[in-house]
Amino acid sequence: MKKKVLEDLHVSGKKVLVRVDFNVPIKDGSITDDNRIIQALPTIKFLIEEDAKVILFSHLGRIKTEEDKKTNSLEVVSKRLAELLDMEVTFVPVTRGEKLEKAINKMKPKDIVMVENTRFEDLDGKKESKNDPELGEYWASLGDVFVNDAFGTAHRSHASNVGIASRLETAAGYLMEKEIRYIGSTVENPEKPFVAILGGAKVSDKIGVIENLLKISDKVLIGGGMAYTFMKSLGYNIGDSIVENDKLDLAKSLIEKAKGKLILPVDLVVADEFSEDANFRVIKYKDIKPYETGMDIGPKTVKQFKKHLKGAKTVVWNGPVGVFEFENFAKGTKAVCEILANMKNAKTIIGGGDSAAAAIQMGYRDDFTHISTGGGASLQFLEGKELPGIESIDDSVDCGCDDSNCDC
Ligand code: AMP
């Protein structure tokens, strides 16, 4: 179902509540990566250009004690936003009450107000995280329309996304729209051949994703730590590699169900211990010694992955294929980035989390069709599940005309 987007709303002069994902990393009071703020700028700029009064909501970290409030205030984020926009942003250090209401009532078109961390409401009965009806009602009463641009929390039903959305006219912001267009529509109706690459530490984190991708894709290439549970389930030695012994039966049944679609590494980079400067060597997958740990896919596996990816029209990748945080074991993940970056005729999508971080860190930020901003949310999307934050956005009204570029 198509969702309402920014252009479907009339926002001029209106109080527009916007849920953004400003959950940025902060160290010693300074933001260490402002990518999430940058990603929200197109939506905010559009609303400003359209003369809206923009009221921003976001969470930041987890709030369990009064002490957590001190280190998780959005004030520092509002300052960074003001710098990036080169505009004034009024920060309101509360999540409700007279101070907030006064600040909103004073707003003129093009003004921006940033409300304090929505999770401050969690200290008293988890009101934000449990989608408390009174809180959703109160926040919705502060505005005229709602824009949800926080894909990172779309898999959660919170007061600041679902709570507001169920009470006001709601559209997706540009970032949310992009995630729906690339991940949502790929899962719904992928252009074939469709190849998935899955890595990361564990099978158990991604069972639903593997099952769904096996259904809808032509090949699933497996790398990373999760490969060893699959390999052990086939009876191979895996030395001292990471493994989930309680998932061996599941891994075996996935391989059987896959009927040749699931591709495992044929060679490995193994180390004599799990550390940055461990001794390492490249081996055939069967030659691992009992004390060795599998750290990365080897060059033959890279070649094989490349062969399977040739001619693909859609590629989805989730999870690094090796311990990319250590330079000696980052080559496989870098090679996957390089292969995908050169697939100019394919839709290449990174489904968030560590593989997104790895690709950006390795200099491939602009070489994919889409790098998702959500970790848990994109995994749930890839599982083919509905995301409450997206479901609660209004469906767009079908005008009934046949023109795919229609603007009626
Ligand atoms: P995930 O969050 O599930 O995508 O897992 C990402 C983590 O998997 C990264 O921190 C990688 O270092 C880790 N990882 C990838 N390959 C391996 C491996 N062979 N052994 C252990 N951990 C791995």
GROMACS .gro file of C-alpha atoms and ligand atoms in nm:
model
  431
    1MET     CA    1   0.000   0.000   0.000
    2LYS     CA    2   0.129   0.343  -0.092
    3LYS     CA    3   0.174   0.582   0.195
    4LYS     CA    4   0.109   0.958   0.214
    5VAL     CA    5   0.424   1.160   0.153
    6LEU     CA    6   0.523   1.518   0.232
    7GLU     CA    7   0.377   1.655  -0.091
    8ASP     CA    8   0.034   1.514   0.006
    9LEU     CA    9   0.013   1.745   0.309
   10HIS     CA   10  -0.090   2.110   0.329
   11VAL     CA   11   0.158   2.248   0.576
   12SER     CA   12   0.176   2.622   0.515
   13GLY     CA   13   0.128   2.809   0.844
   14LYS     CA   14   0.049   2.482   1.022
   15LYS     CA   15   0.209   2.331   1.330
   16VAL     CA   16   0.381   2.023   1.188
   17LEU     CA   17   0.498   1.764   1.441
   18VAL     CA   18   0.795   1.572   1.299
   19ARG     CA   19   0.935   1.250   1.447
   20VAL     CA   20   1.301   1.230   1.349
   21ASP     CA   21   1.568   0.983   1.453
   22PHE     CA   22   1.836   1.196   1.621
   23ASN     CA   23   1.965   0.905   1.829
   24VAL     CA   24   2.326   1.002   1.754
   25PRO     CA   25   2.639   0.872   1.930
   26ILE     CA   26   2.765   1.119   2.192
   27LYS     CA   27   3.098   1.102   2.373
   28ASP     CA   28   3.195   1.340   2.652
   29GLY     CA   29   2.910   1.570   2.554
   30SER     CA   30   3.002   1.591   2.183
   31ILE     CA   31   2.833   1.426   1.887
   32THR     CA   32   3.075   1.181   1.724
   33ASP     CA   33   2.866   1.110   1.411
   34ASP     CA   34   2.596   1.351   1.292
   35ASN     CA   35   2.484   1.138   0.995
   36ARG     CA   36   2.134   1.087   1.138
   37ILE     CA   37   2.084   1.463   1.170
   38ILE     CA   38   2.209   1.516   0.814
   39GLN     CA   39   1.971   1.248   0.684
   40ALA     CA   40   1.672   1.435   0.832
   41LEU     CA   41   1.762   1.772   0.675
   42PRO     CA   42   1.572   1.729   0.344
   43THR     CA   43   1.240   1.683   0.527
   44ILE     CA   44   1.303   1.975   0.763
   45LYS     CA   45   1.415   2.202   0.478
   46PHE     CA   46   1.108   2.112   0.271
   47LEU     CA   47   0.878   2.205   0.561
   48ILE     CA   48   1.060   2.533   0.619
   49GLU     CA   49   1.035   2.623   0.251
   50GLU     CA   50   0.662   2.550   0.269
   51ASP     CA   51   0.623   2.794   0.562
   52ALA     CA   52   0.541   2.531   0.823
   53LYS     CA   53   0.605   2.565   1.195
   54VAL     CA   54   0.832   2.268   1.260
   55ILE     CA   55   0.818   2.088   1.597
   56LEU     CA   56   1.076   1.810   1.624
   57PHE     CA   57   1.055   1.498   1.843
   58SER     CA   58   1.326   1.234   1.885
   59HIS     CA   59   1.456   0.986   2.137
   60LEU     CA   60   1.821   0.966   2.243
   61GLY     CA   61   1.964   0.662   2.420
   62ARG     CA   62   1.779   0.481   2.697
   63ILE     CA   63   1.648   0.654   3.008
   64LYS     CA   64   1.632   0.439   3.316
   65THR     CA   65   1.751   0.676   3.589
   66GLU     CA   66   1.754   1.051   3.661
   67GLU     CA   67   2.129   1.032   3.593
   68ASP     CA   68   2.062   0.911   3.233
   69LYS     CA   69   1.875   1.235   3.168
   70LYS     CA   70   2.193   1.438   3.216
   71THR     CA   71   2.385   1.252   2.945
   72ASN     CA   72   2.094   1.214   2.702
   73SER     CA   73   1.955   1.563   2.659
   74LEU     CA   74   1.883   1.666   2.301
   75GLU     CA   75   2.018   2.016   2.363
   76VAL     CA   76   2.355   1.935   2.202
   77VAL     CA   77   2.168   1.787   1.904
   78SER     CA   78   1.953   2.100   1.863
   79LYS     CA   79   2.272   2.309   1.853
   80ARG     CA   80   2.422   2.089   1.581
   81LEU     CA   81   2.097   2.106   1.385
   82ALA     CA   82   2.100   2.487   1.407
   83GLU     CA   83   2.456   2.489   1.269
   84LEU     CA   84   2.371   2.253   0.983
   85LEU     CA   85   2.063   2.454   0.886
   86ASP     CA   86   2.222   2.787   0.963
   87MET     CA   87   1.898   2.878   1.138
   88GLU     CA   88   1.778   2.927   1.491
   89VAL     CA   89   1.641   2.616   1.663
   90THR     CA   90   1.453   2.672   1.988
   91PHE     CA   91   1.528   2.389   2.227
   92VAL     CA   92   1.263   2.323   2.492
   93PRO     CA   93   1.411   2.123   2.783
   94VAL     CA   94   1.085   1.945   2.869
   95THR     CA   95   0.855   1.692   2.703
   96ARG     CA   96   0.527   1.845   2.822
   97GLY     CA   97   0.370   2.135   3.006
   98GLU     CA   98   0.337   2.509   2.995
   99LYS     CA   99   0.691   2.585   2.882
  100LEU     CA  100   0.652   2.364   2.575
  101GLU     CA  101   0.303   2.487   2.494
  102LYS     CA  102   0.410   2.853   2.523
  103ALA     CA  103   0.709   2.794   2.293
  104ILE     CA  104   0.483   2.633   2.032
  105ASN     CA  105   0.212   2.899   2.056
  106LYS     CA  106   0.473   3.170   1.996
  107MET     CA  107   0.598   3.008   1.673
  108LYS     CA  108   0.581   3.181   1.337
  109PRO     CA  109   0.601   3.005   0.999
  110LYS     CA  110   0.956   2.873   0.934
  111ASP     CA  111   1.033   2.854   1.308
  112ILE     CA  112   1.179   2.534   1.452
  113VAL     CA  113   1.123   2.397   1.802
  114MET     CA  114   1.307   2.088   1.929
  115VAL     CA  115   1.135   1.907   2.216
  116GLU     CA  116   1.346   1.730   2.482
  117ASN     CA  117   1.419   1.354   2.449
  118THR     CA  118   1.088   1.165   2.419
  119ARG     CA  119   1.228   0.887   2.638
  120PHE     CA  120   1.242   1.119   2.938
  121GLU     CA  121   0.878   1.006   2.956
  122ASP     CA  122   1.001   0.650   3.019
  123LEU     CA  123   1.121   0.729   3.368
  124ASP     CA  124   0.765   0.742   3.494
  125GLY     CA  125   0.609   0.416   3.371
  126LYS     CA  126   0.767   0.382   3.024
  127LYS     CA  127   0.503   0.612   2.878
  128GLU     CA  128   0.688   0.673   2.550
  129SER     CA  129   0.802   0.313   2.493
  130LYS     CA  130   0.467   0.162   2.587
  131ASN     CA  131   0.272   0.402   2.366
  132ASP     CA  132   0.078   0.544   2.659
  133PRO     CA  133  -0.255   0.675   2.520
  134GLU     CA  134  -0.257   0.988   2.734
  135LEU     CA  135   0.091   1.082   2.614
  136GLY     CA  136   0.011   1.019   2.247
  137GLU     CA  137  -0.307   1.224   2.284
  138TYR     CA  138  -0.117   1.509   2.453
  139TRP     CA  139   0.163   1.527   2.194
  140ALA     CA  140  -0.088   1.505   1.907
  141SER     CA  141  -0.279   1.799   2.061
  142LEU     CA  142   0.029   2.020   2.009
  143GLY     CA  143   0.014   2.008   1.629
  144ASP     CA  144  -0.205   2.008   1.319
  145VAL     CA  145  -0.037   1.734   1.112
  146PHE     CA  146   0.235   1.474   1.168
  147VAL     CA  147   0.536   1.367   0.964
  148ASN     CA  148   0.715   1.045   1.057
  149ASP     CA  149   1.073   1.044   0.930
  150ALA     CA  150   1.221   0.810   1.193
  151PHE     CA  151   1.274   0.480   1.013
  152GLY     CA  152   1.515   0.365   1.288
  153THR     CA  153   1.220   0.332   1.530
  154ALA     CA  154   0.960   0.216   1.277
  155HIS     CA  155   0.967  -0.139   1.421
  156ARG     CA  156   0.852  -0.003   1.757
  157SER     CA  157   0.508   0.113   1.860
  158HIS     CA  158   0.585   0.420   2.069
  159ALA     CA  159   0.384   0.727   2.169
  160SER     CA  160   0.601   0.957   1.955
  161ASN     CA  161   0.541   0.762   1.635
  162VAL     CA  162   0.232   0.538   1.644
  163GLY     CA  163   0.068   0.734   1.930
  164ILE     CA  164   0.074   1.064   1.742
  165ALA     CA  165   0.011   0.907   1.400
  166SER     CA  166  -0.311   0.743   1.512
  167ARG     CA  167  -0.451   1.083   1.611
  168LEU     CA  168  -0.337   1.320   1.333
  169GLU     CA  169  -0.314   1.321   0.955
  170THR     CA  170   0.026   1.157   0.895
  171ALA     CA  171   0.273   1.137   0.607
  172ALA     CA  172   0.615   0.980   0.561
  173GLY     CA  173   0.912   1.218   0.552
  174TYR     CA  174   1.169   1.187   0.271
  175LEU     CA  175   1.395   0.948   0.461
  176MET     CA  176   1.108   0.718   0.556
  177GLU     CA  177   0.977   0.735   0.199
  178LYS     CA  178   1.319   0.624   0.067
  179GLU     CA  179   1.333   0.329   0.307
  180ILE     CA  180   0.982   0.219   0.205
  181ARG     CA  181   1.065   0.261  -0.164
  182TYR     CA  182   1.393   0.066  -0.153
  183ILE     CA  183   1.363  -0.194   0.119
  184GLY     CA  184   0.984  -0.230   0.142
  185SER     CA  185   0.920  -0.255  -0.230
  186THR     CA  186   1.221  -0.482  -0.284
  187VAL     CA  187   1.089  -0.728  -0.032
  188GLU     CA  188   0.738  -0.700  -0.176
  189ASN     CA  189   0.831  -0.730  -0.540
  190PRO     CA  190   1.204  -0.764  -0.619
  191GLU     CA  191   1.333  -0.728  -0.971
  192LYS     CA  192   1.500  -1.063  -1.056
  193PRO     CA  193   1.759  -1.207  -1.047
  194PHE     CA  194   1.765  -1.116  -0.680
  195VAL     CA  195   2.070  -1.212  -0.474
  196ALA     CA  196   2.102  -1.163  -0.098
  197ILE     CA  197   2.428  -1.153   0.096
  198LEU     CA  198   2.407  -1.227   0.467
  199GLY     CA  199   2.678  -1.208   0.727
  200GLY     CA  200   2.723  -1.089   1.082
  201ALA     CA  201   2.793  -1.274   1.400
  202LYS     CA  202   2.499  -1.504   1.455
  203VAL     CA  203   2.233  -1.706   1.276
  204SER     CA  204   1.990  -1.655   1.565
  205ASP     CA  205   1.971  -1.278   1.506
  206LYS     CA  206   1.859  -1.329   1.149
  207ILE     CA  207   1.652  -1.648   1.128
  208GLY     CA  208   1.343  -1.464   1.002
  209VAL     CA  209   1.550  -1.270   0.749
  210ILE     CA  210   1.718  -1.585   0.612
  211GLU     CA  211   1.383  -1.765   0.585
  212ASN     CA  212   1.215  -1.477   0.405
  213LEU     CA  213   1.508  -1.411   0.171
  214LEU     CA  214   1.528  -1.780   0.082
  215LYS     CA  215   1.164  -1.751  -0.027
  216ILE     CA  216   1.196  -1.439  -0.239
  217SER     CA  217   1.553  -1.440  -0.372
  218ASP     CA  218   1.738  -1.654  -0.626
  219LYS     CA  219   2.054  -1.699  -0.416
  220VAL     CA  220   2.156  -1.631  -0.056
  221LEU     CA  221   2.533  -1.595  -0.012
  222ILE     CA  222   2.643  -1.656   0.345
  223GLY     CA  223   2.956  -1.512   0.508
  224GLY     CA  224   3.060  -1.387   0.851
  225GLY     CA  225   3.033  -1.568   1.182
  226MET     CA  226   2.695  -1.719   1.095
  227ALA     CA  227   2.857  -1.932   0.821
  228TYR     CA  228   3.020  -2.158   1.083
  229THR     CA  229   2.690  -2.274   1.232
  230PHE     CA  230   2.580  -2.374   0.880
  231MET     CA  231   2.914  -2.546   0.813
  232LYS     CA  232   2.910  -2.737   1.141
  233SER     CA  233   2.551  -2.848   1.074
  234LEU     CA  234   2.687  -3.020   0.762
  235GLY     CA  235   2.947  -3.200   0.973
  236TYR     CA  236   3.252  -2.991   0.881
  237ASN     CA  237   3.521  -2.899   1.131
  238ILE     CA  238   3.508  -2.534   1.218
  239GLY     CA  239   3.795  -2.521   1.470
  240ASP     CA  240   3.740  -2.257   1.736
  241SER     CA  241   3.512  -2.041   1.518
  242ILE     CA  242   3.200  -1.874   1.652
  243VAL     CA  243   2.910  -2.118   1.651
  244GLU     CA  244   2.560  -2.156   1.792
  245ASN     CA  245   2.529  -2.522   1.884
  246ASP     CA  246   2.159  -2.488   1.966
  247LYS     CA  247   2.092  -2.372   1.609
  248LEU     CA  248   2.257  -2.661   1.422
  249ASP     CA  249   1.929  -2.840   1.343
  250LEU     CA  250   1.773  -2.517   1.228
  251ALA     CA  251   2.076  -2.439   1.008
  252LYS     CA  252   2.059  -2.785   0.852
  253SER     CA  253   1.690  -2.757   0.780
  254LEU     CA  254   1.743  -2.413   0.621
  255ILE     CA  255   2.009  -2.564   0.393
  256GLU     CA  256   1.774  -2.846   0.296
  257LYS     CA  257   1.483  -2.611   0.234
  258ALA     CA  258   1.706  -2.382   0.027
  259LYS     CA  259   1.760  -2.656  -0.236
  260GLY     CA  260   2.097  -2.522  -0.350
  261LYS     CA  261   2.009  -2.153  -0.314
  262LEU     CA  262   2.219  -2.109  -0.001
  263ILE     CA  263   2.588  -2.064  -0.081
  264LEU     CA  264   2.857  -2.113   0.186
  265PRO     CA  265   3.222  -1.999   0.179
  266VAL     CA  266   3.470  -2.228   0.002
  267ASP     CA  267   3.778  -2.077   0.164
  268LEU     CA  268   3.846  -1.883   0.481
  269VAL     CA  269   4.091  -1.652   0.651
  270VAL     CA  270   4.162  -1.814   0.986
  271ALA     CA  271   4.358  -1.682   1.285
  272ASP     CA  272   4.533  -1.844   1.579
  273GLU     CA  273   4.332  -1.623   1.816
  274PHE     CA  274   4.049  -1.370   1.799
  275SER     CA  275   4.256  -1.052   1.795
  276GLU     CA  276   4.363  -0.767   1.571
  277ASP     CA  277   4.725  -0.882   1.540
  278ALA     CA  278   4.672  -1.259   1.541
  279ASN     CA  279   4.870  -1.480   1.300
  280PHE     CA  280   4.649  -1.572   1.008
  281ARG     CA  281   4.638  -1.778   0.690
  282VAL     CA  282   4.405  -1.850   0.399
  283ILE     CA  283   4.274  -2.208   0.383
  284LYS     CA  284   4.018  -2.429   0.211
  285TYR     CA  285   3.710  -2.452   0.431
  286LYS     CA  286   3.792  -2.812   0.535
  287ASP     CA  287   4.151  -2.743   0.643
  288ILE     CA  288   4.087  -2.553   0.965
  289LYS     CA  289   4.287  -2.664   1.272
  290PRO     CA  290   4.107  -2.715   1.606
  291TYR     CA  291   4.262  -2.403   1.764
  292GLU     CA  292   4.197  -2.174   1.464
  293THR     CA  293   3.912  -1.923   1.436
  294GLY     CA  294   3.743  -1.831   1.108
  295MET     CA  295   3.769  -1.454   1.074
  296ASP     CA  296   3.683  -1.371   0.710
  297ILE     CA  297   3.587  -1.521   0.375
  298GLY     CA  298   3.883  -1.602   0.150
  299PRO     CA  299   3.964  -1.482  -0.206
  300LYS     CA  300   3.809  -1.788  -0.377
  301THR     CA  301   3.481  -1.723  -0.195
  302VAL     CA  302   3.495  -1.360  -0.310
  303LYS     CA  303   3.533  -1.485  -0.668
  304GLN     CA  304   3.246  -1.724  -0.622
  305PHE     CA  305   3.024  -1.451  -0.474
  306LYS     CA  306   3.110  -1.235  -0.774
  307LYS     CA  307   3.002  -1.513  -1.010
  308HIS     CA  308   2.669  -1.555  -0.832
  309LEU     CA  309   2.612  -1.179  -0.831
  310LYS     CA  310   2.678  -1.141  -1.205
  311GLY     CA  311   2.368  -1.019  -1.385
  312ALA     CA  312   2.167  -0.968  -1.065
  313LYS     CA  313   1.914  -0.686  -1.088
  314THR     CA  314   1.861  -0.660  -0.712
  315VAL     CA  315   2.111  -0.720  -0.433
  316VAL     CA  316   2.037  -0.690  -0.061
  317TRP     CA  317   2.324  -0.713   0.184
  318ASN     CA  318   2.303  -0.740   0.562
  319GLY     CA  319   2.595  -0.820   0.791
  320PRO     CA  320   2.971  -0.799   0.735
  321VAL     CA  321   3.128  -1.118   0.593
  322GLY     CA  322   3.424  -1.100   0.833
  323VAL     CA  323   3.550  -0.930   1.146
  324PHE     CA  324   3.584  -0.602   0.955
  325GLU     CA  325   3.677  -0.409   1.268
  326PHE     CA  326   4.026  -0.572   1.243
  327GLU     CA  327   4.219  -0.460   0.934
  328ASN     CA  328   4.357  -0.806   0.851
  329PHE     CA  329   4.005  -0.949   0.840
  330ALA     CA  330   3.826  -0.667   0.659
  331LYS     CA  331   3.927  -0.772   0.306
  332GLY     CA  332   3.619  -0.988   0.240
  333THR     CA  333   3.378  -0.714   0.346
  334LYS     CA  334   3.572  -0.459   0.140
  335ALA     CA  335   3.562  -0.690  -0.162
  336VAL     CA  336   3.183  -0.723  -0.128
  337CYS     CA  337   3.158  -0.341  -0.120
  338GLU     CA  338   3.376  -0.320  -0.433
  339ILE     CA  339   3.173  -0.581  -0.626
  340LEU     CA  340   2.842  -0.414  -0.542
  341ALA     CA  341   2.977  -0.065  -0.610
  342ASN     CA  342   3.056  -0.176  -0.965
  343MET     CA  343   2.713  -0.329  -1.033
  344LYS     CA  344   2.580  -0.023  -1.211
  345ASN     CA  345   2.277  -0.200  -1.359
  346ALA     CA  346   2.153  -0.341  -1.031
  347LYS     CA  347   1.962  -0.200  -0.738
  348THR     CA  348   2.210  -0.245  -0.450
  349ILE     CA  349   2.075  -0.211  -0.099
  350ILE     CA  350   2.247  -0.237   0.236
  351GLY     CA  351   2.002  -0.330   0.508
  352GLY     CA  352   2.145  -0.119   0.788
  353GLY     CA  353   2.346  -0.214   1.095
  354ASP     CA  354   2.713  -0.309   1.084
  355SER     CA  355   2.735  -0.365   0.709
  356ALA     CA  356   2.613  -0.008   0.654
  357ALA     CA  357   2.872   0.117   0.903
  358ALA     CA  358   3.143  -0.091   0.732
  359ALA     CA  359   3.058   0.032   0.381
  360ILE     CA  360   3.055   0.396   0.496
  361GLN     CA  361   3.377   0.356   0.693
  362MET     CA  362   3.545   0.192   0.391
  363GLY     CA  363   3.454   0.487   0.167
  364TYR     CA  364   3.154   0.346  -0.023
  365ARG     CA  365   2.886   0.582   0.114
  366ASP     CA  366   2.778   0.699  -0.234
  367ASP     CA  367   2.823   0.373  -0.424
  368PHE     CA  368   2.501   0.193  -0.336
  369THR     CA  369   2.147   0.255  -0.450
  370HIS     CA  370   2.044   0.274  -0.087
  371ILE     CA  371   2.206   0.235   0.254
  372SER     CA  372   1.937   0.189   0.515
  373THR     CA  373   1.950   0.401   0.830
  374GLY     CA  374   1.774   0.143   1.046
  375GLY     CA  375   1.926  -0.162   1.216
  376GLY     CA  376   1.639  -0.349   1.383
  377ALA     CA  377   1.382  -0.180   1.159
  378SER     CA  378   1.549  -0.289   0.835
  379LEU     CA  379   1.594  -0.646   0.964
  380GLN     CA  380   1.224  -0.662   1.043
  381PHE     CA  381   1.143  -0.516   0.700
  382LEU     CA  382   1.364  -0.782   0.536
  383GLU     CA  383   1.177  -1.048   0.731
  384GLY     CA  384   0.869  -0.934   0.540
  385LYS     CA  385   0.700  -0.817   0.860
  386GLU     CA  386   0.482  -0.510   0.898
  387LEU     CA  387   0.643  -0.223   1.085
  388PRO     CA  388   0.402  -0.040   1.320
  389GLY     CA  389   0.569   0.297   1.255
  390ILE     CA  390   0.504   0.258   0.881
  391GLU     CA  391   0.161   0.098   0.914
  392SER     CA  392   0.045   0.398   1.117
  393ILE     CA  393   0.127   0.641   0.835
  394ASP     CA  394  -0.188   0.726   0.635
  395ASP     CA  395  -0.238   0.541   0.310
  396SER     CA  396  -0.224   0.768   0.008
  397VAL     CA  397  -0.551   0.825  -0.168
  398ASP     CA  398  -0.556   0.663  -0.510
  399CYS     CA  399  -0.674   0.917  -0.766
  400GLY     CA  400  -0.765   0.637  -1.005
  401CYS     CA  401  -0.564   0.757  -1.305
  402ASP     CA  402  -0.322   0.530  -1.494
  403ASP     CA  403  -0.029   0.770  -1.518
  404SER     CA  404   0.259   0.643  -1.300
  405ASN     CA  405   0.398   0.998  -1.285
  406CYS     CA  406   0.059   1.140  -1.202
  407ASP     CA  407   0.043   1.457  -0.997
  408CYS     CA  408  -0.334   1.488  -0.967
  409AMP     P1  409   2.563  -0.829   1.298
  409AMP     O1  410   2.533  -0.716   1.393
  409AMP     O2  411   2.485  -0.952   1.327
  409AMP     O3  412   2.555  -0.786   1.154
  409AMP     O4  413   2.711  -0.872   1.329
  409AMP     C1  414   2.819  -0.788   1.303
  409AMP     C2  415   2.938  -0.842   1.372
  409AMP     O5  416   2.968  -0.970   1.320
  409AMP     C3  417   3.061  -0.757   1.350
  409AMP     O6  418   3.100  -0.701   1.472
  409AMP     C4  419   3.164  -0.856   1.298
  409AMP     O7  420   3.291  -0.840   1.358
  409AMP     C5  421   3.103  -0.989   1.339
  409AMP     N1  422   3.158  -1.098   1.259
  409AMP     C6  423   3.167  -1.108   1.125
  409AMP     N2  424   3.233  -1.220   1.090
  409AMP     C7  425   3.268  -1.284   1.205
  409AMP     C8  426   3.340  -1.402   1.234
  409AMP     N3  427   3.388  -1.478   1.137
  409AMP     N4  428   3.358  -1.434   1.364
  409AMP     C9  429   3.308  -1.356   1.461
  409AMP     N5  430   3.239  -1.243   1.439
  409AMP    C10  431   3.221  -1.207   1.312
   0.00000   0.00000   0.00000
